[in-house]
Amino acid sequence: MGQNGIWLLTMQTSTPQEGYELAIKLSRMGVKSTQPDVEVLKKIHPEYANNPTDLTRASHVIAVNFQTIAVANDYWKS
Amino acid sequence: MGQNGIWLLTMQTSTPQEGYELAIKLSRMGVKSTQPDVEVLKKIHPEYANNPTDLTRASHVIAVNFQTIAVANDYWKS
Amino acid sequence: MGQNGIWLLTMQTSTPQEGYELAIKLSRMGVKSTQPDVEVLKKIHPEYANNPTDLTRASHVIAVNFQTIAVANDYWKS
Amino acid sequence: MGQNGIWLLTMQTSTPQEGYELAIKLSRMGVKSTQPDVEVLKKIHPEYANNPTDLTRASHVIAVNFQTIAVANDYWKS
Amino acid sequence: MGQNGIWLLTMQTSTPQEGYELAIKLSRMGVKSTQPDVEVLKKIHPEYANNPTDLTRASHVIAVNFQTIAVANDYWKS
Amino acid sequence: MGQNGIWLLTMQTSTPQEGYELAIKLSRMGVKSTQPDVEVLKKIHPEYANNPTDLTRASHVIAVNFQTIAVANDYWKS
């Protein structure tokens, strides 16, 4: 489980937007699993958040995770 | 929900083209979730929009999101 | 709908090759949605079309869109 | 149809390996659709084929296309 | 089987979080299959773990593997 | 079939780990299809295997191929 405790209990969300927010969370945990030091992450964040290429890459990862979450919720159809 | 309010109520769209437009919106929200400062986004946009590699990357993210939306709408078959 | 009018009425195509051509169209519209200025696109095209990395990236986006279109057409099986 | 004539009549192949070869073909047609000039493609090929990053990128595009073709053939199960 | 012994007996996990941890493992084994020398991996790790672009790339690979694992577990629905 | 002979007879493997090894094989054949010269591949390998970004890219391609193989084997559920 690592140092992050329990952070992913279910793939189910009430709305697509909450699903998108979960996709963001999954994407960040992917980064954190490689670099768990929060101080390092804070330090490199500006470099990242001001670079259009990196921002697009971040959106790409969220899109892949959102795909997974959307299927898990049957696209919030019902 | 963050500062953007409710922006994703449903995955359903009437036509494939509206689905594609929703894919563009999802892709932009992915960028915005990492860099919420609109002034920064405006500032880096030209750098981005004139770079063929970045434009292809943007199209890639839209393609992944469109894939999700297309399934959600059963490919607008009926 | 933006300045491009209606350009995506259906995901259905008669043959796999037409499906591939639609995938190319979707990929280009993804670029155009970020950079709608055709003059800019023309100007940066040579830089792009002579760069093997960018050409592979373009083929990658087409592959993702073709995946979506192929499912929509049940792989043109019948 | 463009200058390439008919090149994709069916997604069906007899074996997985032929499916992989079709995936290579699709990936190359994606490049050709952006840069149709064969002389340019020949000229940039060495640059490309000696660069490990570009070779991995090429393998990535083939993997995406192979995914599509594998589903179309029900993974050659029967 | 190579020098790593048996490391992947099943795709099934009890919870989504354990599934995510398996996705991290798969992603690392993908690196290790290309560079099996643990000393080299240790040496290049800091370079990697302090680079926001590389961290995003790592998260991307985890997202793809998590997608596979999530389907294998029917999204831990029941 | 090219110079590699028959190398992909079936997508079926006995275990998930063998499936992962097949995914590695597919990823390498994707590289080899673009650069068939084994001497060139040997020459550029160190450059590649010591670069964390390239190693992550390799793991990414394996992840995509593993996704295909996992479905073909119904995730080795039974």
CSV table of C-alpha atoms in Angstrom, one decimal:
chain,number,residue,atom,x,y,z
A,1,MET,CA,0.0,0.0,0.0
A,2,GLY,CA,3.0,2.2,0.5
A,3,GLN,CA,3.0,5.5,2.3
A,4,ASN,CA,-0.1,6.9,0.7
A,5,GLY,CA,-2.6,4.7,2.7
A,6,ILE,CA,-5.8,3.7,1.1
A,7,TRP,CA,-6.7,6.1,-1.7
A,8,LEU,CA,-8.6,4.0,-4.2
A,9,LEU,CA,-11.5,2.2,-2.8
A,10,THR,CA,-13.8,2.1,-5.8
A,11,MET,CA,-13.9,3.0,-9.5
A,12,GLN,CA,-17.6,4.1,-9.1
A,13,THR,CA,-18.5,7.7,-9.2
A,14,SER,CA,-21.8,9.5,-9.2
A,15,THR,CA,-21.3,11.7,-12.2
A,16,PRO,CA,-18.9,11.9,-15.3
A,17,GLN,CA,-17.3,15.0,-13.8
A,18,GLU,CA,-16.5,13.1,-10.6
A,19,GLY,CA,-15.1,10.4,-12.8
A,20,TYR,CA,-12.9,12.9,-14.5
A,21,GLU,CA,-11.7,14.1,-11.1
A,22,LEU,CA,-10.8,10.5,-10.2
A,23,ALA,CA,-8.9,10.3,-13.5
A,24,ILE,CA,-6.8,13.3,-12.4
A,25,LYS,CA,-6.2,11.7,-9.0
A,26,LEU,CA,-5.0,8.4,-10.7
A,27,SER,CA,-2.7,10.4,-13.0
A,28,ARG,CA,-1.1,12.2,-10.0
A,29,MET,CA,-0.7,8.9,-8.0
A,30,GLY,CA,1.2,7.6,-11.1
A,31,VAL,CA,3.6,10.4,-10.7
A,32,LYS,CA,3.8,10.1,-7.0
A,33,SER,CA,4.5,6.4,-7.2
A,34,THR,CA,7.8,7.2,-9.1
A,35,GLN,CA,8.6,10.3,-7.1
A,36,PRO,CA,7.1,10.1,-3.6
A,37,ASP,CA,9.0,13.1,-2.2
A,38,VAL,CA,6.4,15.9,-2.1
A,39,GLU,CA,9.1,18.5,-1.8
A,40,VAL,CA,10.6,17.5,-5.1
A,41,LEU,CA,7.2,17.5,-6.7
A,42,LYS,CA,6.5,21.0,-5.5
A,43,LYS,CA,9.9,22.2,-6.7
A,44,ILE,CA,9.4,20.9,-10.3
A,45,HIS,CA,5.8,21.8,-10.5
A,46,PRO,CA,6.2,25.3,-11.9
A,47,GLU,CA,8.6,24.1,-14.6
A,48,TYR,CA,5.9,21.6,-15.6
A,49,ALA,CA,2.8,23.8,-15.3
A,50,ASN,CA,4.2,26.5,-17.5
A,51,ASN,CA,5.2,24.2,-20.3
A,52,PRO,CA,2.5,23.6,-23.0
A,53,THR,CA,4.0,20.3,-24.0
A,54,ASP,CA,4.0,18.9,-20.5
A,55,LEU,CA,0.5,20.2,-19.9
A,56,THR,CA,-0.7,18.3,-23.0
A,57,ARG,CA,1.1,15.2,-21.8
A,58,ALA,CA,-0.7,15.5,-18.5
A,59,SER,CA,-4.1,15.8,-20.2
A,60,HIS,CA,-3.2,12.7,-22.2
A,61,VAL,CA,-2.6,10.6,-19.1
A,62,ILE,CA,-5.9,11.9,-17.6
A,63,ALA,CA,-7.6,10.9,-20.9
A,64,VAL,CA,-6.4,7.3,-20.6
A,65,ASN,CA,-7.4,7.0,-17.0
A,66,PHE,CA,-10.8,8.6,-17.7
A,67,GLN,CA,-11.3,6.0,-20.4
A,68,THR,CA,-10.9,3.3,-17.8
A,69,ILE,CA,-13.2,5.0,-15.2
A,70,ALA,CA,-15.9,5.7,-17.9
A,71,VAL,CA,-16.2,2.0,-18.7
A,72,ALA,CA,-16.3,1.1,-15.0
A,73,ASN,CA,-19.3,3.4,-14.7
A,74,ASP,CA,-21.0,2.2,-17.9
A,75,TYR,CA,-20.5,5.8,-19.1
A,76,TRP,CA,-23.0,7.0,-16.4
A,77,LYS,CA,-25.8,6.1,-18.8
A,78,SER,CA,-28.5,5.1,-16.3
B,1,MET,CA,-15.5,20.2,-8.3
B,2,GLY,CA,-12.9,22.9,-8.1
B,3,GLN,CA,-13.1,26.4,-9.6
B,4,ASN,CA,-14.6,25.3,-12.9
B,5,GLY,CA,-18.1,24.6,-11.5
B,6,ILE,CA,-20.1,21.8,-13.2
B,7,TRP,CA,-18.8,21.4,-16.8
B,8,LEU,CA,-19.5,17.7,-17.5
B,9,LEU,CA,-23.1,16.6,-16.9
B,10,THR,CA,-23.3,13.8,-19.5
B,11,MET,CA,-21.3,11.9,-22.0
B,12,GLN,CA,-24.3,11.8,-24.4
B,13,THR,CA,-24.2,14.0,-27.5
B,14,SER,CA,-26.7,14.2,-30.4
B,15,THR,CA,-24.1,13.8,-33.2
B,16,PRO,CA,-20.6,12.6,-33.7
B,17,GLN,CA,-19.4,16.1,-34.4
B,18,GLU,CA,-20.8,17.3,-31.0
B,19,GLY,CA,-19.0,14.3,-29.5
B,20,TYR,CA,-15.8,15.5,-31.1
B,21,GLU,CA,-16.4,18.9,-29.6
B,22,LEU,CA,-16.9,17.4,-26.2
B,23,ALA,CA,-13.6,15.5,-26.7
B,24,ILE,CA,-11.9,18.9,-27.3
B,25,LYS,CA,-13.5,20.2,-24.1
B,26,LEU,CA,-12.3,17.2,-22.1
B,27,SER,CA,-8.8,17.7,-23.5
B,28,ARG,CA,-8.7,21.3,-22.5
B,29,MET,CA,-10.0,20.6,-19.0
B,30,GLY,CA,-7.1,18.2,-18.6
B,31,VAL,CA,-4.7,21.0,-19.3
B,32,LYS,CA,-6.7,23.4,-17.0
B,33,SER,CA,-6.6,20.9,-14.2
B,34,THR,CA,-2.8,21.1,-14.1
B,35,GLN,CA,-2.6,24.8,-14.9
B,36,PRO,CA,-5.8,26.6,-13.7
B,37,ASP,CA,-4.3,30.1,-14.3
B,38,VAL,CA,-6.0,31.4,-17.4
B,39,GLU,CA,-3.4,34.2,-17.8
B,40,VAL,CA,-0.6,31.6,-18.0
B,41,LEU,CA,-2.6,29.5,-20.5
B,42,LYS,CA,-3.1,32.6,-22.7
B,43,LYS,CA,0.6,33.5,-22.5
B,44,ILE,CA,1.9,30.0,-23.6
B,45,HIS,CA,-0.8,29.4,-26.2
B,46,PRO,CA,1.0,31.0,-29.2
B,47,GLU,CA,4.1,29.0,-28.5
B,48,TYR,CA,1.9,25.9,-28.5
B,49,ALA,CA,-0.4,26.7,-31.4
B,50,ASN,CA,2.5,27.4,-33.8
B,51,ASN,CA,4.4,24.2,-33.1
B,52,PRO,CA,3.5,21.3,-35.3
B,53,THR,CA,4.6,18.7,-32.8
B,54,ASP,CA,2.5,20.2,-30.0
B,55,LEU,CA,-0.5,20.4,-32.4
B,56,THR,CA,-0.2,16.7,-33.2
B,57,ARG,CA,0.0,16.0,-29.5
B,58,ALA,CA,-3.2,18.0,-28.9
B,59,SER,CA,-4.9,16.0,-31.7
B,60,HIS,CA,-3.7,12.8,-30.0
B,61,VAL,CA,-5.4,13.7,-26.7
B,62,ILE,CA,-8.6,14.6,-28.4
B,63,ALA,CA,-8.5,11.2,-30.2
B,64,VAL,CA,-8.3,9.4,-26.9
B,65,ASN,CA,-11.1,11.3,-25.4
B,66,PHE,CA,-13.2,11.0,-28.6
B,67,GLN,CA,-12.7,7.2,-28.3
B,68,THR,CA,-14.3,7.3,-24.9
B,69,ILE,CA,-17.2,9.5,-26.0
B,70,ALA,CA,-17.9,7.5,-29.1
B,71,VAL,CA,-18.4,4.3,-27.1
B,72,ALA,CA,-20.6,6.1,-24.6
B,73,ASN,CA,-22.9,7.1,-27.5
B,74,ASP,CA,-22.7,3.7,-29.2
B,75,TYR,CA,-21.0,5.4,-32.1
B,76,TRP,CA,-24.3,7.3,-32.8
B,77,LYS,CA,-25.5,4.3,-34.7
B,78,SER,CA,-29.2,4.6,-34.1
C,1,MET,CA,-19.8,23.9,-34.5
C,2,GLY,CA,-17.2,26.6,-35.0
C,3,GLN,CA,-16.0,27.9,-38.3
C,4,ASN,CA,-15.7,24.5,-40.0
C,5,GLY,CA,-19.4,23.9,-40.4
C,6,ILE,CA,-20.7,20.4,-40.3
C,7,TRP,CA,-17.9,18.0,-41.2
C,8,LEU,CA,-18.7,14.8,-39.2
C,9,LEU,CA,-22.2,13.5,-39.9
C,10,THR,CA,-21.6,9.8,-39.4
C,11,MET,CA,-18.9,7.3,-38.3
C,12,GLN,CA,-20.1,4.8,-40.9
C,13,THR,CA,-18.0,4.2,-44.0
C,14,SER,CA,-18.4,1.7,-46.8
C,15,THR,CA,-14.9,0.2,-46.7
C,16,PRO,CA,-11.9,0.0,-44.3
C,17,GLN,CA,-10.0,2.3,-46.5
C,18,GLU,CA,-12.6,5.0,-46.4
C,19,GLY,CA,-12.6,4.4,-42.6
C,20,TYR,CA,-8.8,5.1,-42.7
C,21,GLU,CA,-9.4,8.3,-44.7
C,22,LEU,CA,-12.0,9.4,-42.1
C,23,ALA,CA,-9.4,8.7,-39.4
C,24,ILE,CA,-7.0,11.1,-41.3
C,25,LYS,CA,-9.7,13.7,-41.4
C,26,LEU,CA,-10.4,13.4,-37.7
C,27,SER,CA,-6.7,13.7,-36.9
C,28,ARG,CA,-6.4,16.9,-39.0
C,29,MET,CA,-9.5,18.4,-37.4
C,30,GLY,CA,-7.8,17.8,-34.0
C,31,VAL,CA,-5.0,20.0,-35.2
C,32,LYS,CA,-7.3,22.6,-36.7
C,33,SER,CA,-9.3,22.9,-33.5
C,34,THR,CA,-6.2,24.1,-31.7
C,35,GLN,CA,-4.8,26.2,-34.6
C,36,PRO,CA,-7.7,27.3,-36.9
C,37,ASP,CA,-5.5,29.7,-39.0
C,38,VAL,CA,-5.0,27.9,-42.3
C,39,GLU,CA,-2.1,30.2,-43.2
C,40,VAL,CA,-0.2,29.2,-40.0
C,41,LEU,CA,-0.9,25.5,-40.8
C,42,LYS,CA,0.5,25.9,-44.3
C,43,LYS,CA,3.6,27.7,-43.1
C,44,ILE,CA,4.5,25.0,-40.5
C,45,HIS,CA,3.6,22.1,-42.7
C,46,PRO,CA,7.0,21.6,-44.5
C,47,GLU,CA,8.8,21.6,-41.1
C,48,TYR,CA,6.4,18.9,-40.1
C,49,ALA,CA,6.2,16.8,-43.2
C,50,ASN,CA,10.0,16.4,-43.5
C,51,ASN,CA,10.6,15.4,-39.9
C,52,PRO,CA,10.4,11.6,-39.4
C,53,THR,CA,9.5,11.9,-35.7
C,54,ASP,CA,6.5,14.2,-36.5
C,55,LEU,CA,5.4,11.9,-39.3
C,56,THR,CA,5.4,8.9,-36.9
C,57,ARG,CA,3.4,11.0,-34.4
C,58,ALA,CA,0.9,11.8,-37.1
C,59,SER,CA,0.5,8.1,-38.0
C,60,HIS,CA,0.0,7.4,-34.3
C,61,VAL,CA,-3.0,9.8,-34.0
C,62,ILE,CA,-4.5,8.3,-37.2
C,63,ALA,CA,-4.1,4.8,-35.6
C,64,VAL,CA,-6.1,5.9,-32.5
C,65,ASN,CA,-8.8,7.5,-34.6
C,66,PHE,CA,-8.9,4.5,-36.9
C,67,GLN,CA,-9.4,2.2,-33.9
C,68,THR,CA,-12.6,4.2,-33.0
C,69,ILE,CA,-13.9,4.1,-36.5
C,70,ALA,CA,-13.2,0.4,-37.0
C,71,VAL,CA,-15.3,-0.5,-34.0
C,72,ALA,CA,-18.1,1.8,-35.2
C,73,ASN,CA,-18.2,-0.1,-38.4
C,74,ASP,CA,-17.9,-3.5,-36.7
C,75,TYR,CA,-14.6,-3.9,-38.6
C,76,TRP,CA,-16.5,-4.0,-41.9
C,77,LYS,CA,-17.1,-7.7,-41.3
C,78,SER,CA,-20.4,-8.1,-43.1
D,1,MET,CA,-8.7,7.5,-52.4
D,2,GLY,CA,-5.7,9.6,-53.3
D,3,GLN,CA,-2.7,8.5,-55.2
D,4,ASN,CA,-2.2,5.2,-53.5
D,5,GLY,CA,-5.2,3.4,-55.1
D,6,ILE,CA,-7.0,0.7,-53.2
D,7,TRP,CA,-4.7,-0.7,-50.5
D,8,LEU,CA,-7.0,-1.7,-47.7
D,9,LEU,CA,-9.8,-4.1,-48.8
D,10,THR,CA,-10.3,-6.0,-45.6
D,11,MET,CA,-9.2,-6.2,-42.0
D,12,GLN,CA,-9.2,-10.0,-42.1
D,13,THR,CA,-6.0,-12.0,-42.2
D,14,SER,CA,-5.3,-15.7,-42.0
D,15,THR,CA,-2.8,-15.6,-39.2
D,16,PRO,CA,-1.6,-13.3,-36.4
D,17,GLN,CA,1.6,-12.7,-38.1
D,18,GLU,CA,-0.1,-11.5,-41.3
D,19,GLY,CA,-2.2,-9.3,-39.0
D,20,TYR,CA,1.1,-7.9,-37.6
D,21,GLU,CA,2.2,-7.2,-41.2
D,22,LEU,CA,-1.0,-5.4,-42.0
D,23,ALA,CA,-0.4,-3.3,-38.9
D,24,ILE,CA,3.0,-2.3,-40.3
D,25,LYS,CA,1.3,-1.4,-43.6
D,26,LEU,CA,-1.3,0.7,-41.8
D,27,SER,CA,1.4,2.5,-39.9
D,28,ARG,CA,3.3,3.3,-43.0
D,29,MET,CA,0.2,4.5,-44.8
D,30,GLY,CA,-0.3,6.9,-41.9
D,31,VAL,CA,3.2,8.4,-42.6
D,32,LYS,CA,2.5,8.5,-46.3
D,33,SER,CA,-0.8,10.3,-45.9
D,34,THR,CA,1.1,13.2,-44.4
D,35,GLN,CA,4.2,13.0,-46.6
D,36,PRO,CA,3.2,11.4,-50.0
D,37,ASP,CA,6.5,12.2,-51.6
D,38,VAL,CA,8.4,8.9,-51.8
D,39,GLU,CA,11.8,10.7,-52.4
D,40,VAL,CA,11.5,12.6,-49.2
D,41,LEU,CA,10.6,9.5,-47.3
D,42,LYS,CA,13.6,7.7,-48.7
D,43,LYS,CA,15.8,10.6,-47.8
D,44,ILE,CA,14.7,10.8,-44.2
D,45,HIS,CA,14.6,7.1,-43.6
D,46,PRO,CA,18.2,6.6,-42.5
D,47,GLU,CA,17.9,9.3,-39.9
D,48,TYR,CA,14.9,7.5,-38.6
D,49,ALA,CA,16.0,3.9,-38.8
D,50,ASN,CA,19.2,4.6,-36.8
D,51,ASN,CA,17.5,6.5,-34.0
D,52,PRO,CA,16.4,4.2,-31.1
D,53,THR,CA,13.7,6.6,-30.0
D,54,ASP,CA,12.1,6.8,-33.4
D,55,LEU,CA,12.3,3.0,-33.7
D,56,THR,CA,10.4,2.7,-30.5
D,57,ARG,CA,7.8,5.2,-31.7
D,58,ALA,CA,7.4,3.2,-34.8
D,59,SER,CA,6.8,0.0,-32.8
D,60,HIS,CA,4.2,1.9,-30.7
D,61,VAL,CA,2.2,2.9,-33.8
D,62,ILE,CA,2.3,-0.7,-35.0
D,63,ALA,CA,1.1,-1.9,-31.6
D,64,VAL,CA,-2.0,0.4,-31.8
D,65,ASN,CA,-2.8,-0.8,-35.3
D,66,PHE,CA,-2.2,-4.4,-34.4
D,67,GLN,CA,-4.7,-4.0,-31.5
D,68,THR,CA,-7.4,-2.9,-34.0
D,69,ILE,CA,-6.6,-5.7,-36.4
D,70,ALA,CA,-6.5,-8.4,-33.7
D,71,VAL,CA,-10.0,-7.5,-32.5
D,72,ALA,CA,-11.2,-7.6,-36.1
D,73,ASN,CA,-9.9,-11.1,-36.4
D,74,ASP,CA,-11.2,-12.2,-33.0
D,75,TYR,CA,-7.6,-12.8,-32.1
D,76,TRP,CA,-7.4,-15.6,-34.6
D,77,LYS,CA,-8.9,-17.9,-31.9
D,78,SER,CA,-10.8,-20.3,-34.2
E,1,MET,CA,11.2,-16.6,-18.0
E,2,GLY,CA,14.5,-14.8,-17.7
E,3,GLN,CA,16.3,-13.8,-14.6
E,4,ASN,CA,13.3,-12.4,-12.8
E,5,GLY,CA,11.7,-15.8,-12.0
E,6,ILE,CA,7.9,-16.0,-11.8
E,7,TRP,CA,6.5,-12.5,-11.0
E,8,LEU,CA,3.1,-12.5,-12.7
E,9,LEU,CA,0.9,-15.4,-11.6
E,10,THR,CA,-2.5,-13.7,-12.0
E,11,MET,CA,-4.2,-10.5,-13.2
E,12,GLN,CA,-6.7,-10.7,-10.3
E,13,THR,CA,-6.4,-8.4,-7.4
E,14,SER,CA,-8.7,-7.8,-4.4
E,15,THR,CA,-9.1,-4.1,-4.7
E,16,PRO,CA,-8.7,-1.3,-7.3
E,17,GLN,CA,-5.7,0.0,-5.4
E,18,GLU,CA,-3.9,-3.4,-5.5
E,19,GLY,CA,-4.7,-3.4,-9.2
E,20,TYR,CA,-3.0,0.0,-9.5
E,21,GLU,CA,0.0,-1.4,-7.6
E,22,LEU,CA,0.1,-4.3,-10.1
E,23,ALA,CA,0.1,-1.8,-12.9
E,24,ILE,CA,3.1,-0.1,-11.4
E,25,LYS,CA,4.8,-3.5,-11.2
E,26,LEU,CA,4.1,-4.3,-14.9
E,27,SER,CA,5.4,-0.9,-15.9
E,28,ARG,CA,8.7,-1.4,-14.0
E,29,MET,CA,9.1,-4.9,-15.5
E,30,GLY,CA,8.8,-3.3,-18.9
E,31,VAL,CA,11.7,-1.2,-18.1
E,32,LYS,CA,13.6,-4.1,-16.6
E,33,SER,CA,13.1,-6.2,-19.6
E,34,THR,CA,15.1,-3.7,-21.7
E,35,GLN,CA,17.6,-2.9,-19.0
E,36,PRO,CA,18.0,-5.8,-16.6
E,37,ASP,CA,21.1,-4.3,-14.9
E,38,VAL,CA,19.8,-3.1,-11.5
E,39,GLU,CA,22.9,-1.0,-11.0
E,40,VAL,CA,22.3,1.0,-14.2
E,41,LEU,CA,18.6,1.4,-13.2
E,42,LYS,CA,19.7,2.8,-9.8
E,43,LYS,CA,22.2,5.1,-11.4
E,44,ILE,CA,19.7,6.7,-13.9
E,45,HIS,CA,16.8,6.8,-11.4
E,46,PRO,CA,17.5,10.3,-10.0
E,47,GLU,CA,17.7,11.8,-13.4
E,48,TYR,CA,14.4,10.3,-14.1
E,49,ALA,CA,12.6,10.9,-10.8
E,50,ASN,CA,13.4,14.7,-10.9
E,51,ASN,CA,12.2,15.3,-14.4
E,52,PRO,CA,8.5,16.2,-14.7
E,53,THR,CA,8.2,15.0,-18.3
E,54,ASP,CA,9.6,11.6,-17.4
E,55,LEU,CA,7.3,11.4,-14.4
E,56,THR,CA,4.3,12.0,-16.6
E,57,ARG,CA,5.5,9.4,-19.1
E,58,ALA,CA,5.8,6.9,-16.2
E,59,SER,CA,2.2,7.7,-15.1
E,60,HIS,CA,1.1,7.2,-18.7
E,61,VAL,CA,2.5,3.7,-18.9
E,62,ILE,CA,0.9,2.9,-15.5
E,63,ALA,CA,-2.4,4.1,-16.9
E,64,VAL,CA,-2.2,1.8,-19.9
E,65,ASN,CA,-1.4,-1.2,-17.7
E,66,PHE,CA,-4.1,-0.2,-15.1
E,67,GLN,CA,-6.6,-0.2,-18.0
E,68,THR,CA,-5.7,-3.9,-18.8
E,69,ILE,CA,-5.9,-4.9,-15.1
E,70,ALA,CA,-9.2,-3.1,-14.5
E,71,VAL,CA,-10.9,-5.0,-17.3
E,72,ALA,CA,-9.4,-8.3,-16.0
E,73,ASN,CA,-11.1,-7.6,-12.6
E,74,ASP,CA,-14.3,-6.4,-14.2
E,75,TYR,CA,-13.6,-3.1,-12.5
E,76,TRP,CA,-13.9,-4.6,-9.1
E,77,LYS,CA,-17.7,-4.1,-9.4
E,78,SER,CA,-18.9,-7.1,-7.3
F,1,MET,CA,6.8,-12.8,-44.1
F,2,GLY,CA,10.1,-11.1,-44.6
F,3,GLN,CA,13.4,-12.3,-43.4
F,4,ASN,CA,12.2,-13.2,-39.9
F,5,GLY,CA,10.4,-16.4,-40.9
F,6,ILE,CA,7.3,-17.4,-38.9
F,7,TRP,CA,7.5,-15.9,-35.4
F,8,LEU,CA,3.9,-15.4,-34.4
F,9,LEU,CA,1.8,-18.5,-34.7
F,10,THR,CA,-0.7,-17.8,-31.9
F,11,MET,CA,-1.8,-15.1,-29.4
F,12,GLN,CA,-2.5,-17.8,-26.8
F,13,THR,CA,-0.2,-18.2,-23.9
F,14,SER,CA,-0.4,-20.4,-20.8
F,15,THR,CA,0.1,-17.8,-18.2
F,16,PRO,CA,0.0,-13.9,-17.9
F,17,GLN,CA,3.8,-13.8,-17.6
F,18,GLU,CA,4.2,-15.7,-20.8
F,19,GLY,CA,1.7,-13.2,-22.3
F,20,TYR,CA,4.0,-10.4,-21.0
F,21,GLU,CA,7.0,-12.1,-22.7
F,22,LEU,CA,5.1,-12.3,-25.9
F,23,ALA,CA,4.3,-8.6,-25.6
F,24,ILE,CA,8.0,-7.9,-25.3
F,25,LYS,CA,8.6,-10.0,-28.5
F,26,LEU,CA,5.9,-8.1,-30.4
F,27,SER,CA,7.5,-4.8,-29.4
F,28,ARG,CA,10.9,-5.9,-30.5
F,29,MET,CA,9.6,-7.1,-33.9
F,30,GLY,CA,8.0,-3.7,-34.3
F,31,VAL,CA,11.5,-2.2,-34.0
F,32,LYS,CA,13.0,-4.9,-36.3
F,33,SER,CA,10.4,-4.3,-39.0
F,34,THR,CA,11.7,-0.7,-39.4
F,35,GLN,CA,15.4,-1.5,-38.8
F,36,PRO,CA,16.1,-5.2,-39.8
F,37,ASP,CA,19.9,-4.8,-39.6
F,38,VAL,CA,20.9,-6.6,-36.4
F,39,GLU,CA,24.3,-4.9,-36.3
F,40,VAL,CA,22.7,-1.5,-36.3
F,41,LEU,CA,20.3,-2.6,-33.5
F,42,LYS,CA,23.2,-3.8,-31.4
F,43,LYS,CA,25.2,-0.6,-32.0
F,44,ILE,CA,22.4,1.7,-30.8
F,45,HIS,CA,21.2,-0.6,-28.0
F,46,PRO,CA,23.5,0.9,-25.2
F,47,GLU,CA,22.4,4.4,-26.0
F,48,TYR,CA,18.9,3.3,-25.6
F,49,ALA,CA,19.2,1.0,-22.6
F,50,ASN,CA,20.8,3.7,-20.5
F,51,ASN,CA,18.3,6.4,-21.3
F,52,PRO,CA,15.4,6.5,-18.8
F,53,THR,CA,13.1,8.2,-21.2
F,54,ASP,CA,13.7,5.5,-23.9
F,55,LEU,CA,13.2,2.8,-21.3
F,56,THR,CA,9.8,4.2,-20.3
F,57,ARG,CA,8.9,4.4,-24.0
F,58,ALA,CA,9.8,0.8,-24.4
F,59,SER,CA,7.7,-0.2,-21.4
F,60,HIS,CA,4.8,1.8,-22.9
F,61,VAL,CA,4.9,-0.2,-26.2
F,62,ILE,CA,5.0,-3.4,-24.2
F,63,ALA,CA,2.0,-2.2,-22.2
F,64,VAL,CA,0.0,-1.7,-25.4
F,65,ASN,CA,0.9,-5.1,-26.8
F,66,PHE,CA,0.2,-6.7,-23.5
F,67,GLN,CA,-3.3,-5.2,-23.6
F,68,THR,CA,-4.0,-7.0,-26.9
F,69,ILE,CA,-2.6,-10.3,-25.7
F,70,ALA,CA,-4.4,-10.1,-22.4
F,71,VAL,CA,-7.8,-9.8,-24.2
F,72,ALA,CA,-6.9,-12.6,-26.5
F,73,ASN,CA,-6.4,-14.9,-23.5
F,74,ASP,CA,-9.5,-13.6,-21.7
F,75,TYR,CA,-7.1,-12.4,-19.0
F,76,TRP,CA,-6.1,-16.0,-18.2
F,77,LYS,CA,-9.2,-16.1,-16.0
F,78,SER,CA,-10.0,-19.8,-16.3
